[in-house]
Amino acid sequence: MVETQEPARSRIRIGSMHVFALLLVSAIVFRDQLVSFVGSVPEIQTGATIFLGVFVQATPFLVLGVLVSGAIAAHLSPRVLRRLLPSDEKKAVGVSGLAGMALPGCECGAVPVSRRLMDQGAPTSAALAFLLSAPAINPVVLVSTAVAFPGEPRMVLARFVGSLATAWVMGWLWARAGKAEWITARLVDHDVDTGRSKWEVFSEAARHDLLQAGAFLVFGAGAAAVLHIVVPDAVLDHLAGQMLLAILVMAFLAVVLALCSEADAFVAASMSMLPLLPRLVFLVVGPAVDVKLMAMQAGSFGRGFVARFAPVTFVVAIVCATVSGYLILGGAR
């Protein structure tokens, strides 16, 4: 007797993407109800309002950024970028820094692309300039900054100039003083064609970036809410009056919070008790050096590279942001 097998029933797997989407939709639909639910405690209501405001405002730009990042992963090879670079190393740094404008994506996507540029023969200095510029000066980031700071168009220009200057300076510094032996990690080829379609590559890259960046967005929005609740106004007023201290605090905060560049402007905008200059430093330092970026760089380039590159990038980003702020924003404001 021949037994017939019934076709296996397709099952819908509920993954992390579905959970994230459900939480996002719930936060948007039930925003007023959530705020009113905690309305009995004014401090918690204030924190909930700030958290939901930052999260809901930033999410569309975060989604747009990861969609474009997924499209780049599926359709644009680093080999194409390599062919566009000039043979002169200093010019290549300039071109690769500007190339970040046309390639939206967060830090998570810039690290593997820059590493692959190196392995395809691009100058290391040019690849590092791209690494720093791509997540900081692309159109998605600049538009989100403009939306987060309405009435302050100079913040957009100051962020663009400060971030691009950081990328160029670090690229040229590497061209002058960098050594190939500092990069010790070998490239792990995650992009080998395994028969996946472009749609599968796109969806996987977008899903990965959205979940990783979304987690840091939730953390950042929560941190902004907590700051408004637990930090007394007197402390913030004192910090606002100590410009150097405020700049250093915001720079270290950018490293620790490790926000996605498509969403960090909304967290910075929520810190309205501080002048614009320290918040600009926060926006320039974050995409250049933070804890998650250092971890990714350690895996792609080696811990020795991070030990040398990250501290110098931190200082250069602070200086470039401060100079840009003074020139474009009209001083410490």
XYZ file of C-alpha atoms in Angstrom:
333
model
C 0.000 0.000 0.000
C 1.323 3.325 -1.039
C 0.896 6.029 1.582
C 0.110 9.478 0.392
C 1.701 12.364 2.202
C -0.238 15.505 2.747
C 1.543 18.658 1.707
C 3.075 20.495 4.602
C 1.039 23.388 5.754
C 2.770 26.709 5.516
C 3.224 28.348 8.871
C 3.583 32.031 9.495
C 6.652 32.581 11.609
C 6.431 35.494 13.986
C 9.859 37.048 14.146
C 11.490 40.105 15.635
C 10.400 42.233 12.667
C 6.731 41.494 13.364
C 7.159 42.358 17.043
C 8.907 45.629 16.207
C 6.204 46.569 13.702
C 3.462 45.778 16.233
C 5.102 47.929 18.898
C 5.592 50.755 16.416
C 1.986 50.754 15.231
C 0.737 50.513 18.810
C 2.856 53.479 19.880
C 1.492 55.589 17.038
C -2.168 54.564 17.376
C -2.351 54.636 21.171
C -0.013 57.556 21.771
C -2.603 59.760 23.528
C -3.923 56.863 25.588
C -0.444 55.905 26.743
C 0.315 59.461 27.804
C -2.988 59.852 29.648
C -2.513 56.454 31.326
C 0.492 57.770 33.227
C -1.010 61.216 33.700
C -1.437 60.779 37.446
C 2.299 61.368 37.922
C 3.378 64.608 36.168
C 7.036 63.583 35.910
C 6.205 60.246 34.310
C 3.725 61.922 31.981
C 6.432 64.348 30.875
C 8.849 61.485 30.304
C 6.276 59.464 28.370
C 5.428 62.458 26.199
C 9.094 63.048 25.364
C 9.750 59.353 24.725
C 6.788 58.897 22.402
C 7.419 62.224 20.668
C 11.029 61.357 19.872
C 10.184 57.782 18.878
C 7.237 58.617 16.616
C 8.976 61.569 14.940
C 12.194 59.697 14.274
C 10.755 56.381 13.069
C 9.742 57.494 9.523
C 13.278 58.709 8.831
C 14.728 55.563 10.361
C 12.540 53.399 8.117
C 13.388 55.460 5.041
C 17.077 55.193 5.797
C 17.108 51.427 6.202
C 15.021 50.949 3.050
C 17.552 52.916 1.026
C 20.369 51.066 2.785
C 18.790 47.739 1.813
C 18.456 48.881 -1.787
C 22.136 49.795 -1.856
C 23.081 46.389 -0.443
C 21.065 44.685 -3.184
C 21.978 46.804 -6.207
C 25.231 48.701 -5.621
C 28.536 46.902 -5.321
C 31.544 48.516 -3.650
C 33.388 47.601 -6.847
C 31.424 50.333 -8.615
C 32.514 52.877 -6.023
C 36.097 51.745 -6.390
C 36.051 52.490 -10.108
C 34.849 56.046 -9.470
C 37.751 56.982 -7.189
C 40.651 59.048 -8.604
C 44.087 57.498 -8.618
C 45.522 60.327 -6.495
C 44.992 59.406 -2.850
C 44.227 62.895 -1.563
C 41.646 63.429 -4.294
C 40.225 59.986 -3.609
C 39.653 60.993 0.020
C 37.776 64.086 -1.139
C 35.606 62.159 -3.595
C 34.817 59.297 -1.210
C 33.886 61.779 1.512
C 31.423 63.499 -0.801
C 30.144 60.117 -2.019
C 28.512 59.702 1.366
C 25.901 62.242 0.275
C 24.534 59.858 -2.329
C 24.512 56.691 -0.224
C 22.051 56.944 2.661
C 22.553 54.428 5.409
C 23.479 54.164 9.050
C 26.858 53.309 10.525
C 25.953 49.619 10.472
C 25.965 49.537 6.672
C 28.952 51.828 6.169
C 31.417 49.562 7.991
C 31.181 46.488 5.694
C 31.049 48.668 2.563
C 34.196 50.569 3.551
C 36.004 47.334 4.399
C 35.092 45.839 1.037
C 36.371 48.991 -0.679
C 39.740 48.370 0.950
C 39.817 44.741 -0.149
C 38.993 45.759 -3.713
C 42.009 48.030 -3.900
C 40.691 51.427 -2.795
C 43.085 53.482 -0.664
C 42.446 52.855 3.019
C 42.261 56.606 3.628
C 39.470 56.964 1.057
C 37.523 54.025 2.490
C 37.760 55.511 5.981
C 36.560 58.891 4.719
C 33.527 57.128 3.247
C 33.027 55.234 6.509
C 32.695 58.511 8.421
C 30.764 60.553 5.873
C 28.106 58.128 4.599
C 26.062 57.929 7.821
C 26.458 61.630 8.598
C 25.844 63.749 5.484
C 23.359 61.770 3.411
C 19.998 63.367 2.477
C 17.958 61.307 4.952
C 20.064 62.521 7.868
C 20.042 66.137 6.708
C 16.261 66.170 6.168
C 15.664 64.585 9.569
C 17.879 67.249 11.131
C 15.886 69.990 9.413
C 12.622 68.497 10.684
C 13.983 68.080 14.217
C 15.235 71.686 14.336
C 12.519 73.765 12.622
C 13.506 77.392 12.287
C 17.218 76.527 12.588
C 18.368 75.777 9.020
C 21.934 76.582 9.993
C 21.997 73.457 12.157
C 21.697 71.396 8.986
C 24.563 73.231 7.324
C 26.695 73.128 10.462
C 26.165 69.375 10.815
C 27.011 68.802 7.163
C 30.197 70.878 7.318
C 31.347 69.468 10.667
C 30.748 65.851 9.634
C 32.321 66.184 6.189
C 35.331 67.965 7.693
C 35.721 65.106 10.186
C 35.691 62.536 7.378
C 38.178 64.462 5.266
C 40.578 65.208 8.138
C 40.629 61.588 9.298
C 41.143 60.377 5.726
C 44.041 62.726 5.147
C 45.554 61.921 8.550
C 45.488 58.233 7.658
C 47.064 58.960 4.283
C 49.876 60.744 6.070
C 50.434 58.633 9.185
C 48.351 55.447 8.928
C 49.954 52.027 8.603
C 48.529 48.971 6.879
C 49.616 46.650 9.694
C 47.224 48.409 12.087
C 44.365 46.674 10.262
C 44.651 43.105 11.482
C 41.227 41.520 10.996
C 40.592 39.616 7.798
C 37.497 40.222 5.748
C 34.741 37.736 6.363
C 32.823 37.457 3.148
C 29.165 37.687 4.063
C 28.171 38.849 0.610
C 29.065 35.783 -1.416
C 26.291 35.015 -3.835
C 24.418 32.018 -2.467
C 21.648 32.124 -5.040
C 19.636 34.741 -3.180
C 17.597 37.138 -5.229
C 18.049 40.891 -4.978
C 14.751 41.074 -3.127
C 16.038 38.607 -0.507
C 19.255 40.593 -0.107
C 17.270 43.818 0.182
C 14.761 42.497 2.724
C 17.427 40.871 4.884
C 19.644 43.986 4.942
C 16.698 46.283 5.663
C 15.358 44.001 8.392
C 18.744 43.747 10.084
C 19.375 47.498 9.993
C 15.853 48.377 11.143
C 15.935 46.082 14.156
C 19.407 47.123 15.213
C 18.814 50.837 14.687
C 15.306 50.626 16.151
C 16.655 49.152 19.368
C 19.093 52.034 19.768
C 16.326 54.521 18.943
C 14.202 53.143 21.778
C 17.207 53.378 24.080
C 17.957 56.935 22.986
C 14.371 58.119 23.328
C 14.238 56.561 26.774
C 17.496 58.244 27.764
C 16.171 61.629 26.621
C 13.024 61.101 28.697
C 15.018 60.063 31.764
C 17.276 63.111 31.486
C 14.236 65.374 31.587
C 12.914 63.587 34.681
C 15.928 62.871 36.895
C 18.297 65.734 36.083
C 17.331 68.882 37.999
C 16.866 72.090 36.040
C 19.616 73.733 38.122
C 22.147 71.184 36.844
C 21.136 71.764 33.230
C 21.236 75.536 33.696
C 24.741 75.215 35.106
C 25.769 72.942 32.252
C 24.332 75.384 29.720
C 26.469 78.129 31.255
C 29.655 76.038 31.036
C 30.094 75.677 27.297
C 33.261 73.561 27.359
C 31.790 71.188 29.912
C 28.529 70.959 27.949
C 30.432 70.104 24.758
C 32.399 67.335 26.472
C 29.321 65.900 28.178
C 27.338 65.794 24.936
C 30.298 64.249 23.084
C 30.601 61.425 25.621
C 26.819 61.008 25.611
C 26.910 60.523 21.832
C 29.485 57.750 22.233
C 27.499 55.946 24.935
C 23.993 56.258 23.479
C 25.158 55.001 20.046
C 22.061 56.227 18.211
C 21.380 55.661 14.531
C 22.207 58.782 12.532
C 18.754 58.880 10.944
C 17.159 59.392 14.367
C 19.699 61.126 16.596
C 18.590 64.651 15.621
C 15.258 64.165 17.387
C 16.984 63.114 20.602
C 19.272 66.143 20.389
C 16.314 68.436 19.690
C 14.565 67.174 22.828
C 17.461 68.511 24.932
C 16.225 72.053 24.434
C 17.683 73.201 27.751
C 21.157 73.141 26.185
C 22.556 75.584 23.618
C 22.770 74.547 19.970
C 26.558 74.150 19.921
C 26.776 71.209 22.378
C 23.888 69.526 20.573
C 25.710 69.992 17.276
C 28.747 68.262 18.785
C 26.432 65.403 19.773
C 25.225 65.087 16.160
C 28.725 65.139 14.645
C 30.446 62.844 17.142
C 27.728 60.155 17.238
C 27.938 58.904 13.620
C 31.747 59.087 13.728
C 32.520 57.178 16.917
C 30.254 55.350 19.349
C 30.288 52.063 21.211
C 28.414 50.007 18.611
C 30.525 51.464 15.795
C 33.729 50.615 17.648
C 32.506 47.064 18.147
C 31.741 46.693 14.446
C 35.087 48.220 13.486
C 36.888 45.807 15.799
C 35.295 42.900 13.956
C 36.030 44.302 10.499
C 39.420 45.963 11.024
C 40.820 44.629 14.304
C 41.021 45.906 17.865
C 44.381 47.541 17.252
C 42.808 49.702 14.575
C 39.995 50.787 16.893
C 42.435 51.591 19.703
C 44.196 54.084 17.414
C 41.384 55.303 15.152
C 38.526 55.879 17.617
C 40.259 58.265 20.074
C 41.658 60.428 17.272
C 38.264 60.478 15.520
C 36.623 61.517 18.796
C 38.921 64.518 19.186
C 38.754 65.508 15.510
C 34.950 65.302 15.491
C 34.682 67.548 18.568
C 37.042 70.112 17.053
C 35.371 70.095 13.632
C 31.888 70.363 15.161
C 32.934 73.196 17.467
C 34.608 75.188 14.706
C 31.665 74.589 12.382
C 29.253 75.685 15.101
C 31.117 78.878 15.864
C 31.381 79.828 12.196
C 27.892 78.838 11.035
C 25.721 79.121 14.126
C 27.204 82.450 15.105
C 29.078 81.425 18.238
C 28.145 79.485 21.353
C 24.362 79.413 21.196
